[in-house]
Amino acid sequence: MNDANPLERYSRQMRFPGLGKGGQEKLLASRVTLCGCGALGTVLANTLVRAGVGFVRVIDRDFVEPSNLQRQVLFDESDVTSNLPKAEAAATKLRAINSSVTVEPIVADINRTNIEDFCDGADLILDGSDNFEIRYLINDVAFKHGKPWVYGGAVGSQGMSMTIIPGETPCLRCVFEAAPAPGETGTCETAGVLGPAVAIVASYQATEAIKLLSGNKAAVNRELLILDVWENTNKRVKVAPLAGRKGQCPCCAKRNFEWLDGAHGTQTTSLCGRNAVQVSHRTKGKLDFAYLAGVLKQSGEVSYNKFLLKFQLVENGDPYEFTVFEDGRAIIKGTDEPDKARTLYAKYVGH
């Protein structure tokens, strides 16, 4: 599509006084790294590419599955049939939507060894992920390199979002000092998720992105937004007093980037000859087996004793067996691929 006037397609949003032609030109010159292209990420990518963000790097490790289609708006049944990686499937759709911007798909597992490269050159980092490990990595990279980022999360009918600007707002660790222990919070697999909750959170994130990228930092929301679309609640929490946590925040006050340096997070080990991968947390916790069993029983067969929990399920025709220990460590049988094991762990045990 060759428009005689390339700005014409953005004419309706340029008429909005907060943006204008100058703001649109800034959007076209901007670069974004999107970490994750699932429920939140597809809404974010769709919105920003249509809005004319000039360069969008889309990173995701997963493939399109039938259960994604209920809420992941860039995918359709043909993507499932073709067994396409989410990043590639999304890029094809996004280029068809707006061929005048650049979309760079990367099929990769985001971790501490590659996230700095993925965020290099970006004006803004967006959280389209589904786990806290990636969010804390984003937070470390953002504060190490002075880049703003927008956090978002949605499970069940609830969602949260917060805009984080190094030197101006609290960081993620100021507000959430530590990641939830494995099994402590619900996931989309265990607690379900409503598409509208995802869409609303991602729309808030996208709006914050447009403000920042168009040079309208004064309009940015500097509070934590919490909503529940089923209970009809929407509140904003003032987080400014938490900035730096009185000089003790490891990330923004002390500049100790512990997630990026590998002090926190998960590590995987392929178990030779067993078609299994061990996933373990560097930060140890203590699982409540009774609670986790109650959550998992709707997805497969569960049994446990005081030492370990066993969980068996079939996903897309492939059988898997989890052996989960009290400290959060799990041996996942049915794959020898660390990335697949991490994905399964995040889905069923938690972040």
Tab-separated table of C-alpha atoms in Angstrom:
chain	number	residue	atom	x	y	z
A	1	MET	CA	0.000	0.000	0.000
A	2	ASN	CA	1.632	3.222	-1.202
A	3	ASP	CA	-0.153	6.227	0.207
A	4	ALA	CA	0.490	9.543	-1.546
A	5	ASN	CA	0.317	11.028	1.929
A	6	PRO	CA	1.820	8.478	4.377
A	7	LEU	CA	0.344	10.316	7.361
A	8	GLU	CA	-3.217	10.073	6.044
A	9	ARG	CA	-3.788	6.653	7.624
A	10	TYR	CA	-3.121	8.248	11.028
A	11	SER	CA	-5.322	11.292	10.403
A	12	ARG	CA	-7.947	10.428	13.010
A	13	GLN	CA	-5.498	10.060	15.856
A	14	MET	CA	-3.542	13.143	14.720
A	15	ARG	CA	-6.743	15.157	15.185
A	16	PHE	CA	-6.560	14.306	18.874
A	17	PRO	CA	-5.058	17.452	20.495
A	18	GLY	CA	-2.723	15.470	22.733
A	19	LEU	CA	-0.964	13.904	19.752
A	20	GLY	CA	-1.076	16.019	16.611
A	21	LYS	CA	1.273	15.793	13.646
A	22	GLY	CA	4.370	16.292	15.784
A	23	GLY	CA	3.444	13.438	18.087
A	24	GLN	CA	2.698	11.165	15.140
A	25	GLU	CA	6.081	11.867	13.600
A	26	LYS	CA	7.722	10.927	16.900
A	27	LEU	CA	5.781	7.651	16.945
A	28	LEU	CA	6.986	6.846	13.436
A	29	ALA	CA	10.589	7.451	14.525
A	30	SER	CA	10.318	5.363	17.695
A	31	ARG	CA	11.497	1.840	18.488
A	32	VAL	CA	9.847	-0.630	20.863
A	33	THR	CA	10.845	-4.019	22.249
A	34	LEU	CA	7.828	-6.182	23.112
A	35	CYS	CA	8.659	-9.017	25.509
A	36	GLY	CA	6.038	-11.693	24.930
A	37	CYS	CA	3.386	-12.068	22.243
A	38	GLY	CA	0.552	-13.883	23.953
A	39	ALA	CA	-2.644	-12.345	25.296
A	40	LEU	CA	-1.248	-8.956	26.327
A	41	GLY	CA	1.420	-8.908	23.631
A	42	THR	CA	-0.909	-9.426	20.674
A	43	VAL	CA	-3.164	-6.559	21.769
A	44	LEU	CA	-0.121	-4.347	22.340
A	45	ALA	CA	1.476	-5.184	19.003
A	46	ASN	CA	-1.787	-4.768	17.111
A	47	THR	CA	-2.496	-1.378	18.685
A	48	LEU	CA	1.001	0.067	18.303
A	49	VAL	CA	1.531	-1.076	14.725
A	50	ARG	CA	-1.824	0.438	13.757
A	51	ALA	CA	-0.835	3.630	15.610
A	52	GLY	CA	2.344	3.907	13.540
A	53	VAL	CA	5.147	3.009	15.929
A	54	GLY	CA	8.011	2.809	13.456
A	55	PHE	CA	9.850	-0.297	14.694
A	56	VAL	CA	8.439	-3.112	16.811
A	57	ARG	CA	10.607	-6.035	17.904
A	58	VAL	CA	8.390	-8.965	18.948
A	59	ILE	CA	9.966	-11.723	21.060
A	60	ASP	CA	8.235	-14.925	22.098
A	61	ARG	CA	9.360	-18.521	22.677
A	62	ASP	CA	6.039	-20.281	22.117
A	63	PHE	CA	3.862	-21.680	19.325
A	64	VAL	CA	0.210	-20.938	18.576
A	65	GLU	CA	-2.198	-23.399	20.218
A	66	PRO	CA	-6.011	-23.692	20.022
A	67	SER	CA	-6.460	-22.426	23.584
A	68	ASN	CA	-4.735	-19.159	22.609
A	69	LEU	CA	-7.445	-18.103	20.166
A	70	GLN	CA	-9.936	-17.040	22.854
A	71	ARG	CA	-7.863	-13.970	23.744
A	72	GLN	CA	-4.711	-13.675	21.595
A	73	VAL	CA	-6.125	-11.408	18.937
A	74	LEU	CA	-3.528	-11.699	16.158
A	75	PHE	CA	-3.870	-15.468	15.731
A	76	ASP	CA	-6.378	-17.665	13.925
A	77	GLU	CA	-6.995	-21.350	13.229
A	78	SER	CA	-4.605	-21.404	10.268
A	79	ASP	CA	-1.731	-20.457	12.569
A	80	VAL	CA	-2.549	-23.455	14.767
A	81	THR	CA	-2.751	-25.790	11.769
A	82	SER	CA	0.585	-24.485	10.470
A	83	ASN	CA	2.178	-24.881	13.916
A	84	LEU	CA	3.625	-21.384	13.653
A	85	PRO	CA	5.732	-19.665	16.313
A	86	LYS	CA	3.785	-16.804	17.846
A	87	ALA	CA	6.366	-14.175	16.922
A	88	GLU	CA	6.355	-15.180	13.242
A	89	ALA	CA	2.569	-15.528	13.030
A	90	ALA	CA	2.128	-12.125	14.648
A	91	ALA	CA	4.672	-10.494	12.329
A	92	THR	CA	2.829	-11.762	9.242
A	93	LYS	CA	-0.447	-10.269	10.469
A	94	LEU	CA	1.161	-7.011	11.585
A	95	ARG	CA	2.902	-6.438	8.246
A	96	ALA	CA	-0.420	-6.937	6.485
A	97	ILE	CA	-1.987	-4.353	8.798
A	98	ASN	CA	0.718	-1.719	8.298
A	99	SER	CA	3.458	-2.332	5.736
A	100	SER	CA	5.038	1.080	6.359
A	101	VAL	CA	6.457	0.119	9.759
A	102	THR	CA	9.138	-2.457	10.564
A	103	VAL	CA	8.249	-5.584	12.535
A	104	GLU	CA	11.104	-7.799	13.688
A	105	PRO	CA	10.025	-11.225	15.009
A	106	ILE	CA	12.397	-13.170	17.265
A	107	VAL	CA	11.562	-16.727	18.309
A	108	ALA	CA	13.525	-17.080	21.535
A	109	ASP	CA	13.289	-17.688	25.241
A	110	ILE	CA	13.948	-14.374	26.983
A	111	ASN	CA	16.538	-14.818	29.704
A	112	ARG	CA	19.366	-12.970	31.422
A	113	THR	CA	21.869	-13.856	28.686
A	114	ASN	CA	19.951	-12.241	25.809
A	115	ILE	CA	17.530	-9.639	27.122
A	116	GLU	CA	20.018	-6.766	26.945
A	117	ASP	CA	20.604	-7.487	23.253
A	118	PHE	CA	16.857	-7.667	22.625
A	119	CYS	CA	16.319	-4.267	24.286
A	120	ASP	CA	19.290	-2.583	22.611
A	121	GLY	CA	18.220	0.466	20.630
A	122	ALA	CA	14.671	0.466	22.000
A	123	ASP	CA	13.093	3.691	23.234
A	124	LEU	CA	10.593	1.717	25.307
A	125	ILE	CA	10.190	-1.836	26.626
A	126	LEU	CA	6.720	-3.354	26.890
A	127	ASP	CA	5.732	-6.263	29.112
A	128	GLY	CA	3.617	-8.720	27.152
A	129	SER	CA	4.829	-11.665	29.199
A	130	ASP	CA	3.047	-14.054	31.532
A	131	ASN	CA	5.628	-14.471	34.282
A	132	PHE	CA	7.450	-12.451	36.896
A	133	GLU	CA	10.923	-13.665	36.006
A	134	ILE	CA	10.801	-11.841	32.684
A	135	ARG	CA	9.314	-8.763	34.365
A	136	TYR	CA	12.143	-8.545	36.876
A	137	LEU	CA	14.642	-8.990	34.047
A	138	ILE	CA	12.957	-6.146	32.143
A	139	ASN	CA	13.092	-4.033	35.294
A	140	ASP	CA	16.840	-4.650	35.699
A	141	VAL	CA	17.576	-3.847	32.053
A	142	ALA	CA	15.408	-0.727	32.148
A	143	PHE	CA	17.192	0.715	35.170
A	144	LYS	CA	20.651	-0.374	34.059
A	145	HIS	CA	20.231	1.347	30.684
A	146	GLY	CA	17.779	4.132	31.598
A	147	LYS	CA	14.838	2.969	29.477
A	148	PRO	CA	11.157	3.364	30.442
A	149	TRP	CA	8.926	0.307	30.466
A	150	VAL	CA	5.261	-0.541	31.022
A	151	TYR	CA	4.263	-3.463	33.245
A	152	GLY	CA	1.022	-5.363	32.715
A	153	GLY	CA	-0.528	-8.573	33.985
A	154	ALA	CA	-3.911	-10.300	33.836
A	155	VAL	CA	-5.264	-13.529	35.339
A	156	GLY	CA	-8.893	-14.520	35.803
A	157	SER	CA	-10.933	-11.334	35.701
A	158	GLN	CA	-8.226	-9.186	37.282
A	159	GLY	CA	-5.461	-7.065	35.836
A	160	MET	CA	-2.738	-4.601	36.763
A	161	SER	CA	-0.604	-2.067	34.941
A	162	MET	CA	2.093	0.422	35.899
A	163	THR	CA	4.379	2.731	33.951
A	164	ILE	CA	7.969	2.722	35.175
A	165	ILE	CA	10.446	5.496	34.321
A	166	PRO	CA	13.999	5.226	35.706
A	167	GLY	CA	14.837	8.189	37.910
A	168	GLU	CA	11.219	9.343	38.077
A	169	THR	CA	9.039	6.503	39.395
A	170	PRO	CA	9.448	3.506	41.683
A	171	CYS	CA	10.780	0.401	39.992
A	172	LEU	CA	8.984	-2.949	39.996
A	173	ARG	CA	10.959	-4.158	43.031
A	174	CYS	CA	9.963	-1.079	45.006
A	175	VAL	CA	6.321	-2.079	44.602
A	176	PHE	CA	6.661	-5.881	44.508
A	177	GLU	CA	9.801	-6.618	46.489
A	178	ALA	CA	9.985	-10.272	45.462
A	179	ALA	CA	8.391	-12.537	42.888
A	180	PRO	CA	5.599	-14.810	44.121
A	181	ALA	CA	6.872	-18.222	45.163
A	182	PRO	CA	6.123	-21.124	42.800
A	183	GLY	CA	2.495	-22.179	43.166
A	184	GLU	CA	1.595	-19.027	45.109
A	185	THR	CA	-0.335	-17.222	42.377
A	186	GLY	CA	-2.710	-18.393	39.690
A	187	THR	CA	-1.814	-18.625	36.012
A	188	CYS	CA	-3.997	-18.577	32.914
A	189	GLU	CA	-3.799	-22.386	32.894
A	190	THR	CA	-4.856	-22.825	36.528
A	191	ALA	CA	-7.099	-19.812	37.220
A	192	GLY	CA	-8.330	-19.105	33.694
A	193	VAL	CA	-8.508	-15.670	32.115
A	194	LEU	CA	-11.187	-13.498	30.541
A	195	GLY	CA	-10.326	-11.904	27.212
A	196	PRO	CA	-11.789	-8.486	28.150
A	197	ALA	CA	-9.541	-8.266	31.228
A	198	VAL	CA	-6.507	-8.812	29.020
A	199	ALA	CA	-7.699	-6.339	26.386
A	200	ILE	CA	-8.316	-3.588	28.929
A	201	VAL	CA	-4.928	-3.987	30.614
A	202	ALA	CA	-3.103	-4.067	27.276
A	203	SER	CA	-5.033	-1.023	26.080
A	204	TYR	CA	-3.903	0.904	29.155
A	205	GLN	CA	-0.333	-0.217	28.459
A	206	ALA	CA	-0.555	0.807	24.806
A	207	THR	CA	-1.921	4.229	25.725
A	208	GLU	CA	0.971	4.782	28.122
A	209	ALA	CA	3.362	3.731	25.362
A	210	ILE	CA	1.839	6.241	22.943
A	211	LYS	CA	2.176	9.001	25.549
A	212	LEU	CA	5.846	8.243	26.155
A	213	LEU	CA	6.820	7.723	22.522
A	214	SER	CA	4.992	10.850	21.306
A	215	GLY	CA	6.732	13.082	23.845
A	216	ASN	CA	3.796	13.423	26.240
A	217	LYS	CA	5.502	12.237	29.433
A	218	ALA	CA	3.505	14.722	31.544
A	219	ALA	CA	0.323	12.782	30.694
A	220	VAL	CA	1.701	9.456	31.953
A	221	ASN	CA	-0.144	7.702	34.793
A	222	ARG	CA	2.301	7.255	37.685
A	223	GLU	CA	0.086	5.078	39.835
A	224	LEU	CA	-0.526	1.321	39.938
A	225	LEU	CA	-3.777	0.501	38.172
A	226	ILE	CA	-5.744	-2.490	39.493
A	227	LEU	CA	-8.998	-3.654	37.898
A	228	ASP	CA	-11.467	-6.510	38.050
A	229	VAL	CA	-13.874	-6.708	35.128
A	230	TRP	CA	-16.103	-9.298	36.835
A	231	GLU	CA	-16.432	-7.493	40.162
A	232	ASN	CA	-16.684	-4.096	38.415
A	233	THR	CA	-13.838	-2.503	40.359
A	234	ASN	CA	-11.129	-0.148	39.213
A	235	LYS	CA	-8.648	1.534	41.532
A	236	ARG	CA	-5.390	3.440	41.383
A	237	VAL	CA	-2.763	3.017	44.075
A	238	LYS	CA	-0.265	5.800	44.779
A	239	VAL	CA	3.180	4.196	44.587
A	240	ALA	CA	5.418	7.289	44.506
A	241	PRO	CA	6.226	7.046	48.260
A	242	LEU	CA	7.731	3.591	47.621
A	243	ALA	CA	10.431	4.908	45.269
A	244	GLY	CA	13.780	3.524	46.322
A	245	ARG	CA	12.262	2.021	49.498
A	246	LYS	CA	14.268	4.468	51.613
A	247	GLY	CA	17.478	3.709	49.784
A	248	GLN	CA	17.216	-0.061	50.219
A	249	CYS	CA	15.758	-1.154	46.868
A	250	PRO	CA	18.347	-3.511	45.344
A	251	CYS	CA	17.576	-2.383	41.805
A	252	CYS	CA	16.900	1.347	41.590
A	253	ALA	CA	18.614	2.517	44.807
A	254	LYS	CA	21.608	0.187	45.072
A	255	ARG	CA	21.842	-0.675	41.349
A	256	ASN	CA	22.352	-4.355	42.074
A	257	PHE	CA	20.760	-6.042	39.079
A	258	GLU	CA	20.267	-9.402	40.749
A	259	TRP	CA	17.914	-10.947	38.189
A	260	LEU	CA	20.159	-9.898	35.321
A	261	ASP	CA	23.225	-11.188	37.153
A	262	GLY	CA	21.600	-14.571	37.815
A	263	ALA	CA	21.150	-14.348	41.584
A	264	HIS	CA	17.404	-14.926	41.141
A	265	GLY	CA	15.260	-16.797	38.640
A	266	THR	CA	14.975	-20.328	37.326
A	267	GLN	CA	17.611	-22.644	35.983
A	268	THR	CA	17.108	-25.782	33.915
A	269	THR	CA	19.066	-29.022	33.628
A	270	SER	CA	18.382	-31.698	31.030
A	271	LEU	CA	18.501	-35.134	32.677
A	272	CYS	CA	20.559	-37.432	30.499
A	273	GLY	CA	18.693	-40.416	29.093
A	274	ARG	CA	15.435	-39.645	30.909
A	275	ASN	CA	13.586	-37.369	28.436
A	276	ALA	CA	13.162	-34.994	31.357
A	277	VAL	CA	14.253	-31.528	32.448
A	278	GLN	CA	14.719	-30.256	35.986
A	279	VAL	CA	13.516	-26.706	36.622
A	280	SER	CA	14.656	-25.089	39.842
A	281	HIS	CA	14.513	-21.668	41.472
A	282	ARG	CA	17.595	-19.943	42.804
A	283	THR	CA	15.316	-18.294	45.364
A	284	LYS	CA	13.955	-21.127	47.488
A	285	GLY	CA	10.399	-21.198	48.800
A	286	LYS	CA	8.134	-23.718	50.465
A	287	LEU	CA	5.201	-25.016	48.445
A	288	ASP	CA	1.757	-25.667	49.864
A	289	PHE	CA	1.052	-29.016	48.192
A	290	ALA	CA	-2.600	-29.084	49.244
A	291	TYR	CA	-3.256	-25.699	47.647
A	292	LEU	CA	-1.315	-26.524	44.480
A	293	ALA	CA	-3.089	-29.885	44.129
A	294	GLY	CA	-6.448	-28.151	44.372
A	295	VAL	CA	-5.465	-25.800	41.585
A	296	LEU	CA	-4.000	-28.473	39.312
A	297	LYS	CA	-6.715	-31.127	39.640
A	298	GLN	CA	-8.813	-29.469	36.935
A	299	SER	CA	-5.937	-29.889	34.449
A	300	GLY	CA	-4.807	-33.459	35.136
A	301	GLU	CA	-4.196	-36.220	37.673
A	302	VAL	CA	-2.622	-35.103	40.959
A	303	SER	CA	-1.304	-36.901	44.016
A	304	TYR	CA	1.017	-35.781	46.788
A	305	ASN	CA	2.575	-36.623	50.124
A	306	LYS	CA	4.624	-34.519	52.520
A	307	PHE	CA	7.716	-34.849	50.308
A	308	LEU	CA	6.534	-34.256	46.732
A	309	LEU	CA	3.609	-33.731	44.370
A	310	LYS	CA	2.988	-35.743	41.185
A	311	PHE	CA	0.996	-34.218	38.333
A	312	GLN	CA	0.193	-35.861	35.007
A	313	LEU	CA	-1.471	-34.228	32.028
A	314	VAL	CA	-1.797	-34.436	28.261
A	315	GLU	CA	-1.237	-31.212	26.320
A	316	ASN	CA	-1.807	-31.143	22.559
A	317	GLY	CA	-1.620	-34.932	22.528
A	318	ASP	CA	1.709	-35.089	24.379
A	319	PRO	CA	1.850	-36.625	27.875
A	320	TYR	CA	3.871	-34.937	30.628
A	321	GLU	CA	4.598	-35.843	34.219
A	322	PHE	CA	5.645	-33.321	36.855
A	323	THR	CA	7.395	-34.279	40.062
A	324	VAL	CA	7.360	-31.138	42.211
A	325	PHE	CA	9.355	-30.804	45.413
A	326	GLU	CA	8.693	-28.638	48.456
A	327	ASP	CA	11.335	-26.069	47.504
A	328	GLY	CA	9.677	-25.440	44.115
A	329	ARG	CA	12.054	-27.624	42.127
A	330	ALA	CA	10.343	-29.775	39.493
A	331	ILE	CA	11.351	-32.611	37.206
A	332	ILE	CA	9.248	-32.496	34.061
A	333	LYS	CA	9.140	-35.756	32.141
A	334	GLY	CA	8.065	-35.838	28.491
A	335	THR	CA	10.539	-33.338	27.029
A	336	ASP	CA	14.280	-32.854	26.857
A	337	GLU	CA	13.959	-29.210	25.752
A	338	PRO	CA	14.685	-26.662	28.514
A	339	ASP	CA	12.531	-23.969	26.843
A	340	LYS	CA	9.522	-26.300	26.709
A	341	ALA	CA	10.055	-27.301	30.344
A	342	ARG	CA	10.205	-23.645	31.429
A	343	THR	CA	6.995	-22.950	29.531
A	344	LEU	CA	5.205	-25.872	31.183
A	345	TYR	CA	6.502	-24.894	34.613
A	346	ALA	CA	5.287	-21.295	34.171
A	347	LYS	CA	1.878	-22.506	32.997
A	348	TYR	CA	1.139	-24.973	35.761
A	349	VAL	CA	3.370	-24.365	38.775
A	350	GLY	CA	3.683	-20.604	38.445
A	351	HIS	CA	6.220	-17.867	38.192
